[in-house]
Amino acid sequence: MSIQVTHVSKSFGGFQALRDVSLEVGEGELLALLGPSGSGKTTLLRIIAGLEQPDPAPDVDVRFNGQSVAHRAVGGRNVGFVFQHYALFRHMTVFENVAFGLRVRRRRERPSRQEIADRVRRLLALVQLEAFERRYPSQLSGGQRQRVALARALATEPRILLLDEPFGALDAKVRQELRRWLRRLHDELHVTSLFVTHDQEEALEVADRIIVMNAGRIEQDGAPEDLFNNPRTEFVMRFLGAINLFHGRVENGGVRVGPMLLPQVDCALPEGQAARAFVRPYDLAVDRRKNGAAAMPAKVTRVQVTGPVVRVELEAAAGDVIWADLPHAQYRDLRLNVGEQVYVSPRNARVFAGDYRP
Amino acid sequence: MLPGFGLTLGYTVLYLSLIVLLPLAALLARSAAIGWSEFWAAATSPRVLASYRLTFGASLAAAAVNSVFGFITAWVLVRYQFPGKRAVDALVDLPFALPTAVSGIALTTVYSQSGWIGRWLEPLGVKAAFSPLGVTLALTFIGLPFVVRTLQPALADLDAELEEAAASLGASRWKTFTRVLLPPLWPPLLTGFSLAFARAIGEYGSVVFISGNLPMRTEITSLLIISKLEQYDYAGAAAIAVVMLVVSFLLLLLINLTQWWSIRRCQGGFAG
């Protein structure tokens, strides 16, 4: 089922959580709402679910498959909702939790006892918890609880699945497993899914499309690689992926950062304007010789060799701490020593000017 | 074993022995001083039996009424914000703080034939003061805080997300209440019930004014014990007291067992 949200705003007392947000989610898509806490992503998800009402406005609407559901309560929207802290019913077994949505139906719409049992067992197999149906939530690990919560949400066969920071309360390793598992599950079921996260890695890894939110607005909407490679705003640049930040001024159509002059590629900025250049750590070359105008001296302060790349921490002349990620082979050829003077030169930089409001 | 077990258990046993068991033992010794037939006669005379019925019946009724209305009070106090909430919250504790004789006199004033409420009940044929109903009213009054105060923390503990989860799964408000919210509240509700019940059985001060103390009709057991004492019939008083003690203990044990059972059901044994 597709989702259309138009002109939704929401304030809580004096706090404006959402400011005129519109978005569309296609049938079968897996979309991530990504943003820092307080950016409005959870509020937006809750409004789509019907757990929260948008502020009244003339053209505000939430539609599923083109049909407005704005006046339907959460129970009438046929959405599955998964909470960050699972919200499992602790006096019920795993089986009873998953069966809940079917058992509370009116008698006419309720499947038979046998059908309920079959469906619950099928779902428990899907989330790989067949052996746990008689356990209580208190007897499960965090990852298992979240899988029960997911099975419970899927039991009523929702046409939309909404997940609020589903892995937020889990430790790093379980998170990674569940991420991959959620992706596989989505590829199997193809139910339109939205999940909220503040973890950019999670969004980049799992989602088909990411909507980055900040201060109640949508900053950018696009495929993961699009957002990562072409951040349209400074906020997205800072939020997605690691960065080195250089403060400088516009000079001769480029950006002057200390002794280094970066050629500027995109729009023309007035001469002398303060600007910030962002360089990804893997876009920063390290060399012993000065290599053109776009280079600056720096001192190696720390080298971390464990990991997929070698992380070299450097101190620039101005005292700024920067870091560069080098492939292992290149690091071995360079034979860098801590305390050594080298030159860093960005291969690629993105420049933003003007005021920045985080 | 956790450190300090021997010391704290020793202290607990000593404390309970001195404060609780020793006086009770003295009571038993006192009643044993008279022979079995005399004991039986003192503890089961028709007037005494009537007082047992009234005391336990009215206490049970009062605790039951408190469980329902105390539940609603606690629900309102925890879940809603409204002006004057703190005042209402403080009001709940008043029956604790008030000297029982004062509550007794106040209740009698309100419910007697010419009282604020009694005057409206009288034409309806309902006699509130000087009747078993009056006894129940007084016991309800003093038991209310127990139910409210034991339920409040449990209610505050219920996550709003549980209701949202139930609603998103299509449960109606009523089914959400009966199947999701109520089950975890049974143990504290039972605790509140048993506390209110226990308090009511032992109550004296607030009841003696409103009951009127008519023999066979509105005499509670505590009153009979006092009047025996006033007649220097210590053994007779002790005999009645022993019966009260045994019955109260058995009832409280039963309630506690029910509670253990419901907690076990609620939490599903041990985390493994």
XYZ file of C-alpha atoms in Angstrom:
630
model
C 0.000 0.000 0.000
C 1.347 3.455 -0.807
C 1.358 6.342 1.655
C 0.864 10.029 0.926
C 1.367 12.612 3.633
C 0.565 16.218 2.796
C 1.250 19.433 4.714
C 1.490 17.903 8.156
C 2.483 20.131 11.046
C 2.482 19.270 14.719
C 3.283 21.224 17.829
C 3.401 20.104 21.429
C 2.811 23.122 23.613
C 5.394 25.609 22.427
C 7.541 23.040 20.632
C 7.098 22.722 16.889
C 7.836 19.060 16.138
C 6.822 19.073 12.455
C 6.655 21.992 10.042
C 4.569 21.457 6.929
C 5.936 18.050 5.964
C 4.816 16.210 2.843
C 6.105 12.886 1.624
C 5.209 9.881 -0.424
C 6.072 6.222 0.069
C 5.656 3.791 -2.786
C 4.035 0.366 -2.601
C 6.458 -2.197 -1.176
C 9.161 0.336 -0.435
C 11.450 0.168 2.612
C 12.001 3.729 3.694
C 14.077 5.167 6.526
C 13.243 8.366 8.373
C 16.641 9.505 9.563
C 17.441 12.384 11.863
C 18.779 13.417 15.257
C 16.517 13.264 18.289
C 13.952 16.042 18.256
C 13.906 16.230 14.462
C 10.264 15.102 14.306
C 10.793 11.695 12.709
C 8.980 9.719 15.408
C 6.123 12.223 15.481
C 5.723 11.826 11.726
C 5.650 8.038 12.062
C 3.076 8.246 14.842
C 0.894 10.541 12.761
C 0.987 8.065 9.889
C 0.011 5.310 12.336
C -2.813 7.378 13.806
C -1.292 7.427 17.284
C -0.980 11.202 17.018
C -3.179 13.765 15.283
C -1.627 16.450 13.061
C -2.427 20.084 13.816
C -5.561 21.084 11.913
C -4.853 22.869 8.636
C -6.860 23.244 5.415
C -4.838 20.882 3.203
C -3.443 18.460 5.783
C -4.033 14.797 4.978
C -2.718 11.270 5.371
C -3.718 8.888 2.587
C -3.162 5.202 2.062
C -3.438 4.209 -1.598
C -4.955 7.604 -2.288
C -7.688 7.165 0.336
C -7.720 9.517 3.284
C -7.313 7.812 6.649
C -7.086 11.061 8.590
C -10.322 10.364 10.440
C -9.591 6.744 11.211
C -8.181 5.786 14.607
C -5.065 3.669 14.795
C -7.042 0.413 15.044
C -8.866 1.136 11.800
C -5.786 1.861 9.688
C -4.497 -1.697 9.490
C -0.902 -0.762 10.202
C 1.610 -2.788 12.167
C 3.543 -0.715 14.674
C 6.784 -1.793 16.343
C 7.950 0.190 19.356
C 11.511 0.934 20.398
C 10.999 -0.702 23.777
C 8.973 -3.603 22.314
C 5.804 -2.868 24.368
C 5.198 -6.594 24.780
C 2.441 -7.683 27.133
C 4.476 -9.142 29.954
C 1.701 -11.268 31.446
C 1.276 -13.134 28.155
C 3.490 -15.784 26.638
C 5.193 -15.237 23.299
C 2.380 -17.182 21.660
C -0.341 -15.114 23.346
C 1.425 -11.894 22.451
C 1.530 -12.776 18.779
C -2.064 -14.067 18.826
C -3.387 -10.946 20.579
C -4.325 -8.994 17.466
C -6.341 -11.946 16.153
C -7.998 -12.863 19.445
C -9.353 -9.394 20.115
C -11.260 -9.325 16.851
C -15.029 -9.397 16.958
C -16.311 -12.935 16.844
C -17.517 -12.619 13.268
C -14.078 -11.606 11.997
C -12.047 -13.779 14.321
C -10.276 -16.769 12.758
C -10.877 -20.135 14.375
C -8.679 -21.290 17.233
C -6.823 -23.616 14.897
C -6.285 -20.944 12.265
C -4.924 -18.560 14.903
C -2.539 -21.211 16.206
C -1.366 -21.994 12.668
C -0.773 -18.389 11.815
C 1.060 -17.661 15.077
C 3.334 -20.670 14.559
C 4.043 -19.602 10.976
C 5.026 -16.129 12.165
C 7.165 -17.511 14.969
C 8.953 -19.630 12.390
C 9.462 -16.520 10.276
C 11.132 -14.711 13.177
C 12.970 -17.909 14.185
C 11.378 -18.229 17.601
C 9.363 -21.460 17.216
C 10.977 -22.959 20.301
C 10.028 -20.011 22.500
C 6.252 -19.860 22.216
C 5.661 -20.762 25.870
C 8.206 -18.300 27.234
C 7.285 -14.977 28.775
C 8.882 -11.741 27.497
C 10.980 -11.477 30.683
C 12.666 -14.738 29.676
C 13.870 -13.433 26.302
C 16.830 -11.341 25.228
C 16.318 -7.883 23.756
C 16.745 -9.074 20.176
C 14.285 -11.911 20.711
C 11.744 -9.549 22.253
C 11.937 -7.231 19.285
C 11.382 -10.188 16.955
C 8.291 -11.155 18.962
C 7.077 -7.563 18.677
C 7.558 -7.755 14.929
C 5.701 -11.057 14.674
C 2.881 -9.598 16.747
C 2.664 -6.583 14.432
C 2.610 -8.846 11.362
C -0.075 -11.192 12.736
C -2.971 -8.983 11.663
C -1.543 -8.880 8.136
C -1.037 -5.121 8.031
C -0.518 -3.477 4.664
C 1.942 -1.020 6.175
C 4.638 -1.714 8.743
C 5.882 1.163 10.898
C 8.940 0.714 13.092
C 10.008 3.302 15.660
C 13.762 2.977 16.325
C 13.314 -0.790 16.267
C 16.930 -1.576 17.117
C 17.614 1.456 19.279
C 17.650 -0.410 22.583
C 19.865 -3.289 21.416
C 23.602 -3.729 21.546
C 25.761 -3.265 18.466
C 26.169 -6.889 17.439
C 22.491 -7.850 17.764
C 21.625 -4.684 15.909
C 23.728 -5.645 12.924
C 22.158 -9.079 12.758
C 18.621 -7.717 13.040
C 19.262 -5.102 10.379
C 20.251 -7.674 7.814
C 17.414 -9.863 8.923
C 14.870 -7.040 8.565
C 16.113 -6.398 5.050
C 15.658 -10.087 4.133
C 12.245 -10.148 5.758
C 11.169 -7.145 3.731
C 12.402 -8.746 0.524
C 10.264 -11.765 1.393
C 7.056 -10.004 2.425
C 7.177 -6.781 0.394
C 5.022 -4.961 2.859
C 5.420 -1.184 2.643
C 7.676 -0.317 5.557
C 8.853 2.844 7.263
C 11.396 2.838 9.982
C 12.674 5.627 12.158
C 16.326 5.725 13.136
C 18.981 8.145 14.274
C 21.707 5.757 13.140
C 22.897 6.752 9.667
C 24.691 3.472 9.160
C 21.468 1.595 9.809
C 19.552 3.751 7.338
C 22.242 3.468 4.664
C 22.462 -0.290 5.030
C 18.795 -1.260 5.204
C 16.657 1.267 3.352
C 15.735 1.613 -0.325
C 15.265 5.293 0.243
C 16.139 7.675 3.050
C 14.415 10.827 4.186
C 16.695 12.958 6.320
C 14.843 15.127 8.815
C 16.012 18.082 10.832
C 14.111 20.474 13.100
C 10.699 19.324 11.895
C 11.498 19.548 8.189
C 12.658 17.218 5.463
C 16.257 18.079 4.561
C 16.730 15.657 1.725
C 15.006 12.655 0.245
C 16.775 10.121 -1.912
C 18.502 6.781 -2.407
C 21.278 6.036 0.120
C 24.159 6.524 -2.326
C 22.585 9.710 -3.655
C 22.412 11.191 -0.158
C 25.871 10.044 0.692
C 27.555 11.338 -2.445
C 25.466 14.418 -3.130
C 24.309 15.901 0.147
C 22.274 18.942 -0.730
C 22.586 20.679 2.606
C 25.323 21.133 5.150
C 23.187 19.289 7.687
C 23.010 16.153 5.518
C 26.740 16.392 4.840
C 27.492 16.480 8.552
C 24.923 13.871 9.517
C 25.718 11.185 6.935
C 29.166 9.682 7.162
C 32.392 10.916 8.701
C 33.765 14.336 7.724
C 36.725 16.679 8.114
C 35.684 20.286 8.462
C 37.845 23.179 7.194
C 36.904 26.798 7.861
C 37.998 29.188 5.131
C 37.129 32.105 2.861
C 36.243 32.394 -0.779
C 39.260 33.526 -2.788
C 39.710 33.636 -6.571
C 36.688 31.385 -7.087
C 38.104 28.790 -4.717
C 38.246 28.414 -0.953
C 41.332 29.427 0.982
C 41.945 27.323 4.105
C 45.200 28.429 5.717
C 47.968 27.713 3.230
C 45.686 25.552 1.095
C 43.554 26.733 -1.825
C 40.690 24.426 -2.725
C 39.285 24.761 -6.225
C 35.579 25.262 -5.889
C 33.313 23.326 -8.149
C 29.675 24.244 -7.565
C 27.957 27.610 -7.425
C 29.854 30.875 -7.407
C 30.168 32.598 -4.044
C 31.097 36.257 -3.408
C 34.764 36.938 -2.782
C 35.737 36.996 0.893
C 32.626 35.115 2.065
C 33.189 32.735 4.990
C 32.799 29.146 3.838
C 33.152 25.663 5.207
C 34.722 22.856 3.229
C 33.898 19.248 4.062
C 36.183 16.391 3.102
C 35.446 12.727 3.716
C 38.382 10.972 5.428
C 38.832 8.639 2.457
C 39.032 11.676 0.146
C 42.043 13.031 1.963
C 45.410 12.096 0.409
C 48.503 11.964 2.595
C 51.924 12.543 1.069
C 55.445 13.522 2.097
C 55.785 16.160 -0.652
C 53.587 19.166 -1.250
C 51.368 18.281 -4.123
C 49.921 21.396 -5.811
C 48.118 24.341 -4.241
C 45.379 22.291 -2.631
C 47.584 20.871 0.125
C 48.471 21.787 3.687
C 51.096 20.605 6.127
C 50.043 18.438 9.072
C 51.661 16.319 11.763
C 50.789 12.645 12.267
C 49.551 12.225 15.837
C 48.078 8.737 15.873
C 47.692 5.744 13.598
C 45.061 3.064 14.010
C 45.798 0.033 11.881
C 43.001 -2.266 13.020
C 40.009 -2.093 10.735
C 39.184 -2.194 7.048
C 41.273 0.958 6.448
C 44.152 2.605 8.274
C 42.952 5.614 10.212
C 45.586 8.358 10.398
C 44.939 11.161 12.843
C 46.707 14.419 12.049
C 47.081 17.866 13.505
C 46.988 20.710 10.986
C 49.112 23.825 11.397
C 46.152 25.744 12.838
C 45.677 23.051 15.478
C 42.650 21.448 13.855
C 42.411 17.703 14.234
C 41.760 15.945 10.949
C 41.792 12.360 9.935
C 42.488 10.416 6.796
C 41.525 6.843 5.904
C 44.181 5.094 3.830
C 44.098 1.661 2.224
C 46.454 -0.744 4.009
C 48.692 -1.158 0.961
C 49.225 2.572 0.598
C 49.930 2.909 4.308
C 52.619 0.235 4.078
C 54.269 2.015 1.132
C 54.230 5.344 2.964
C 55.639 4.001 6.244
C 54.261 6.884 8.294
C 55.623 7.536 11.753
C 53.859 9.322 14.560
C 55.202 12.875 14.907
C 56.191 13.067 11.264
C 55.405 16.114 9.103
C 53.320 15.330 5.985
C 51.049 17.098 3.490
C 47.342 16.405 3.175
C 45.403 17.257 0.053
C 41.673 16.781 -0.475
C 40.737 14.915 -3.619
C 37.157 15.996 -3.256
C 35.528 18.666 -1.118
C 32.048 20.062 -0.706
C 31.703 23.689 0.189
C 28.839 25.300 2.091
C 28.559 28.967 2.984
C 26.129 31.078 4.947
C 24.720 30.510 8.406
C 24.509 27.001 9.660
C 21.719 25.986 12.006
C 22.055 22.478 13.281
C 24.493 -16.576 49.619
C 24.370 -12.796 49.869
C 26.379 -11.370 52.763
C 24.516 -10.256 55.871
C 21.893 -12.971 55.645
C 22.492 -14.436 59.116
C 22.541 -11.081 60.832
C 19.448 -9.657 59.160
C 17.441 -12.865 59.463
C 18.378 -13.078 63.148
C 17.277 -9.517 63.647
C 14.023 -10.118 61.781
C 13.161 -13.181 63.841
C 13.992 -11.406 67.108
C 12.008 -8.341 66.132
C 8.967 -10.289 64.997
C 9.144 -12.416 68.151
C 9.225 -9.439 70.492
C 6.745 -7.240 68.692
C 4.296 -9.724 67.210
C 4.674 -13.271 68.474
C 5.204 -12.637 72.189
C 1.953 -10.721 72.755
C 0.108 -13.297 70.677
C 1.607 -16.088 72.737
C 0.497 -14.327 75.908
C -2.979 -14.143 74.416
C -3.003 -17.864 73.683
C -1.673 -18.647 77.171
C -4.382 -16.526 78.684
C -7.161 -18.269 76.823
C -5.635 -21.676 77.594
C -5.994 -20.935 81.281
C -9.698 -21.704 81.056
C -10.876 -25.156 80.128
C -11.892 -26.193 76.611
C -15.639 -26.199 77.286
C -15.493 -22.797 78.885
C -13.382 -21.510 75.993
C -15.847 -22.886 73.492
C -18.784 -21.391 75.334
C -17.146 -17.955 75.468
C -16.081 -17.985 71.841
C -19.336 -19.293 70.347
C -22.150 -17.707 72.308
C -24.873 -16.466 69.926
C -24.013 -12.828 70.557
C -20.362 -13.451 69.731
C -21.213 -15.435 66.613
C -23.370 -12.548 65.407
C -20.458 -10.195 65.921
C -18.160 -12.453 63.872
C -20.627 -12.426 61.028
C -20.909 -8.647 61.148
C -17.184 -7.997 61.530
C -15.984 -10.320 58.775
C -18.969 -9.645 56.493
C -18.738 -5.874 56.767
C -14.941 -5.974 56.441
C -15.135 -8.061 53.287
C -17.835 -5.822 51.836
C -15.874 -2.679 52.694
C -12.662 -4.062 51.193
C -14.565 -5.084 48.055
C -16.153 -1.638 47.708
C -12.760 -0.041 48.240
C -11.180 -2.257 45.606
C -13.611 -0.961 43.006
C -13.740 2.692 43.953
C -10.162 2.868 45.165
C -9.163 1.494 41.765
C -11.088 4.261 40.026
C -9.592 6.890 42.347
C -6.045 5.661 41.763
C -6.730 5.478 38.005
C -7.890 9.090 37.920
C -5.025 10.310 40.092
C -2.358 8.595 37.998
C -3.655 9.000 34.465
C -5.177 12.425 34.253
C -4.032 15.965 34.881
C -6.610 18.297 36.376
C -6.642 21.324 38.653
C -6.742 20.407 42.322
C -5.196 17.000 41.701
C -2.716 17.420 44.544
C -5.489 18.328 46.952
C -7.458 15.221 45.987
C -4.305 13.158 46.354
C -3.753 14.516 49.867
C -7.409 13.876 50.728
C -6.911 10.160 50.171
C -4.568 9.986 53.159
C -6.962 11.691 55.568
C -8.547 8.469 56.853
C -5.019 7.404 57.842
C -4.300 10.588 59.738
C -7.606 11.250 61.441
C -8.045 9.796 64.939
C -10.563 7.007 64.419
C -12.944 8.396 67.031
C -13.098 11.659 65.112
C -13.970 9.864 61.871
C -16.591 7.862 63.761
C -18.283 10.945 65.144
C -18.085 12.727 61.788
C -19.603 9.768 59.946
C -22.357 9.431 62.534
C -23.196 13.117 62.167
C -23.471 12.803 58.402
C -25.396 9.532 58.247
C -27.731 9.812 61.265
C -31.433 10.505 60.687
C -30.950 14.262 60.765
C -27.492 14.282 59.110
C -26.664 15.710 55.686
C -26.936 12.402 53.906
C -28.926 10.368 56.433
C -31.867 12.760 56.074
C -32.190 11.893 52.376
C -31.746 8.177 52.938
C -34.343 7.951 55.676
C -37.402 8.554 53.415
C -36.060 5.869 51.051
C -36.247 3.405 53.899
C -32.484 3.139 54.171
C -31.150 3.365 57.665
C -27.458 4.222 57.445
C -26.335 4.982 60.980
C -26.903 2.382 63.717
C -27.137 -0.465 61.210
C -24.772 -2.957 59.543
C -24.704 -0.550 56.608
C -23.250 2.122 58.874
C -20.561 -0.305 60.043
C -19.657 -1.053 56.444
C -19.530 2.677 55.653
C -17.102 3.333 58.480
C -14.899 0.415 57.456
C -14.935 1.618 53.852
C -13.850 5.050 54.998
C -10.811 3.824 56.896
C -9.752 1.269 54.251
C -9.705 3.520 51.191
C -6.069 4.716 51.399
C -4.729 1.153 51.378
C -6.148 0.316 47.983
C -5.332 3.682 46.405
C -1.775 3.812 47.698
C -0.869 0.266 46.666
C -2.343 0.713 43.187
C -0.847 4.108 42.370
C 2.765 3.010 41.762
C 1.619 -0.033 39.784
C -0.595 2.129 37.590
C 2.171 4.660 37.072
C 4.372 1.769 35.967
C 2.067 0.840 33.077
C 3.645 2.085 29.893
C 1.436 4.164 27.603
C 2.997 2.200 24.738
C 1.181 -0.941 25.913
C -2.158 0.708 25.206
C -0.926 2.060 21.900
C 0.315 -1.387 20.929
C -3.049 -2.927 21.804
C -4.900 -0.205 19.894
C -2.682 -0.643 16.833
C -3.518 -4.363 16.898
C -7.200 -3.493 16.683
C -8.224 -3.974 20.332
C -11.144 -1.877 21.557
C -10.737 0.334 24.631
C -12.565 -2.211 26.759
C -10.506 -5.168 25.553
C -7.332 -3.142 26.046
C -8.420 -2.497 29.615
C -9.444 -6.046 30.494
C -6.694 -7.910 28.670
C -3.697 -5.603 28.759
C -4.000 -3.166 31.645
C -5.895 -5.124 34.280
C -3.899 -8.388 34.473
C -0.663 -6.770 35.733
C -2.731 -4.828 38.289
C -4.232 -7.887 39.995
C -1.383 -8.452 42.477
C -1.318 -4.863 43.805
C -5.112 -4.819 43.853
C -5.117 -7.979 45.977
C -2.517 -6.457 48.289
C -4.661 -3.352 48.699
C -7.712 -5.516 49.284
C -6.041 -7.596 51.974
C -4.604 -4.530 53.720
C -7.980 -2.802 53.756
C -9.621 -6.019 54.926
C -7.106 -6.583 57.721
C -7.439 -3.011 58.882
C -11.225 -3.291 58.916
C -11.259 -6.464 61.013
C -9.287 -4.787 63.764
C -11.091 -1.446 63.591
C -12.773 -0.165 66.709
C -12.841 3.625 67.140
C -14.652 4.723 64.021
C -17.249 1.939 64.192
C -18.533 2.121 67.752
C -20.205 5.494 67.235
C -21.974 4.828 63.975
C -22.961 1.248 64.790
C -25.028 2.034 67.864
C -23.838 -1.294 69.337
C -27.161 -3.095 69.364
C -26.610 -6.653 70.670
C -26.999 -9.302 67.942
C -27.329 -6.608 65.287
C -24.560 -4.072 65.187
C -21.963 -5.204 67.662
C -18.524 -5.781 66.200
C -16.160 -8.303 67.755
C -13.646 -5.703 68.996
C -16.450 -4.079 70.973
C -17.385 -7.398 72.594
C -13.780 -7.931 73.608
C -13.646 -4.494 75.198
C -16.898 -5.007 77.084
C -15.660 -8.389 78.380
C -12.519 -6.643 79.559
C -14.585 -4.022 81.302
C -16.307 -6.824 83.175
C -12.890 -8.246 84.136
C -13.621 -11.380 82.067
C -10.069 -11.601 80.734
C -10.270 -15.252 79.775
C -13.504 -14.717 77.831
C -11.996 -11.745 75.994
C -8.913 -13.791 75.179
C -11.039 -16.650 73.822
C -12.847 -14.371 71.372
C -9.550 -12.747 70.445
C -7.992 -16.112 69.666
C -10.812 -16.959 67.293
C -10.366 -13.580 65.582
C -6.656 -14.177 65.361
C -6.945 -17.608 63.778
C -9.630 -16.629 61.291
C -7.811 -13.422 60.293
C -4.573 -15.292 59.849
C -6.196 -17.943 57.666
C -7.964 -15.353 55.528
C -4.827 -13.286 55.025
C -2.861 -16.425 54.206
C -5.446 -17.335 51.608
C -5.300 -13.874 50.044
C -1.511 -13.956 49.992
C -1.512 -17.350 48.319
C -3.856 -16.023 45.652
C -1.486 -13.151 45.179
C 1.581 -15.359 44.804
C -0.274 -17.376 42.291
C -1.272 -14.331 40.254
C 2.246 -12.876 40.367
C 3.659 -16.167 39.158
C 1.146 -16.217 36.359
C 1.921 -12.620 35.536
C 5.660 -12.981 35.296
C 5.937 -16.550 34.208
C 8.341 -17.970 36.747
C 12.003 -17.178 36.563
C 13.962 -15.450 33.860
C 16.315 -17.983 32.321
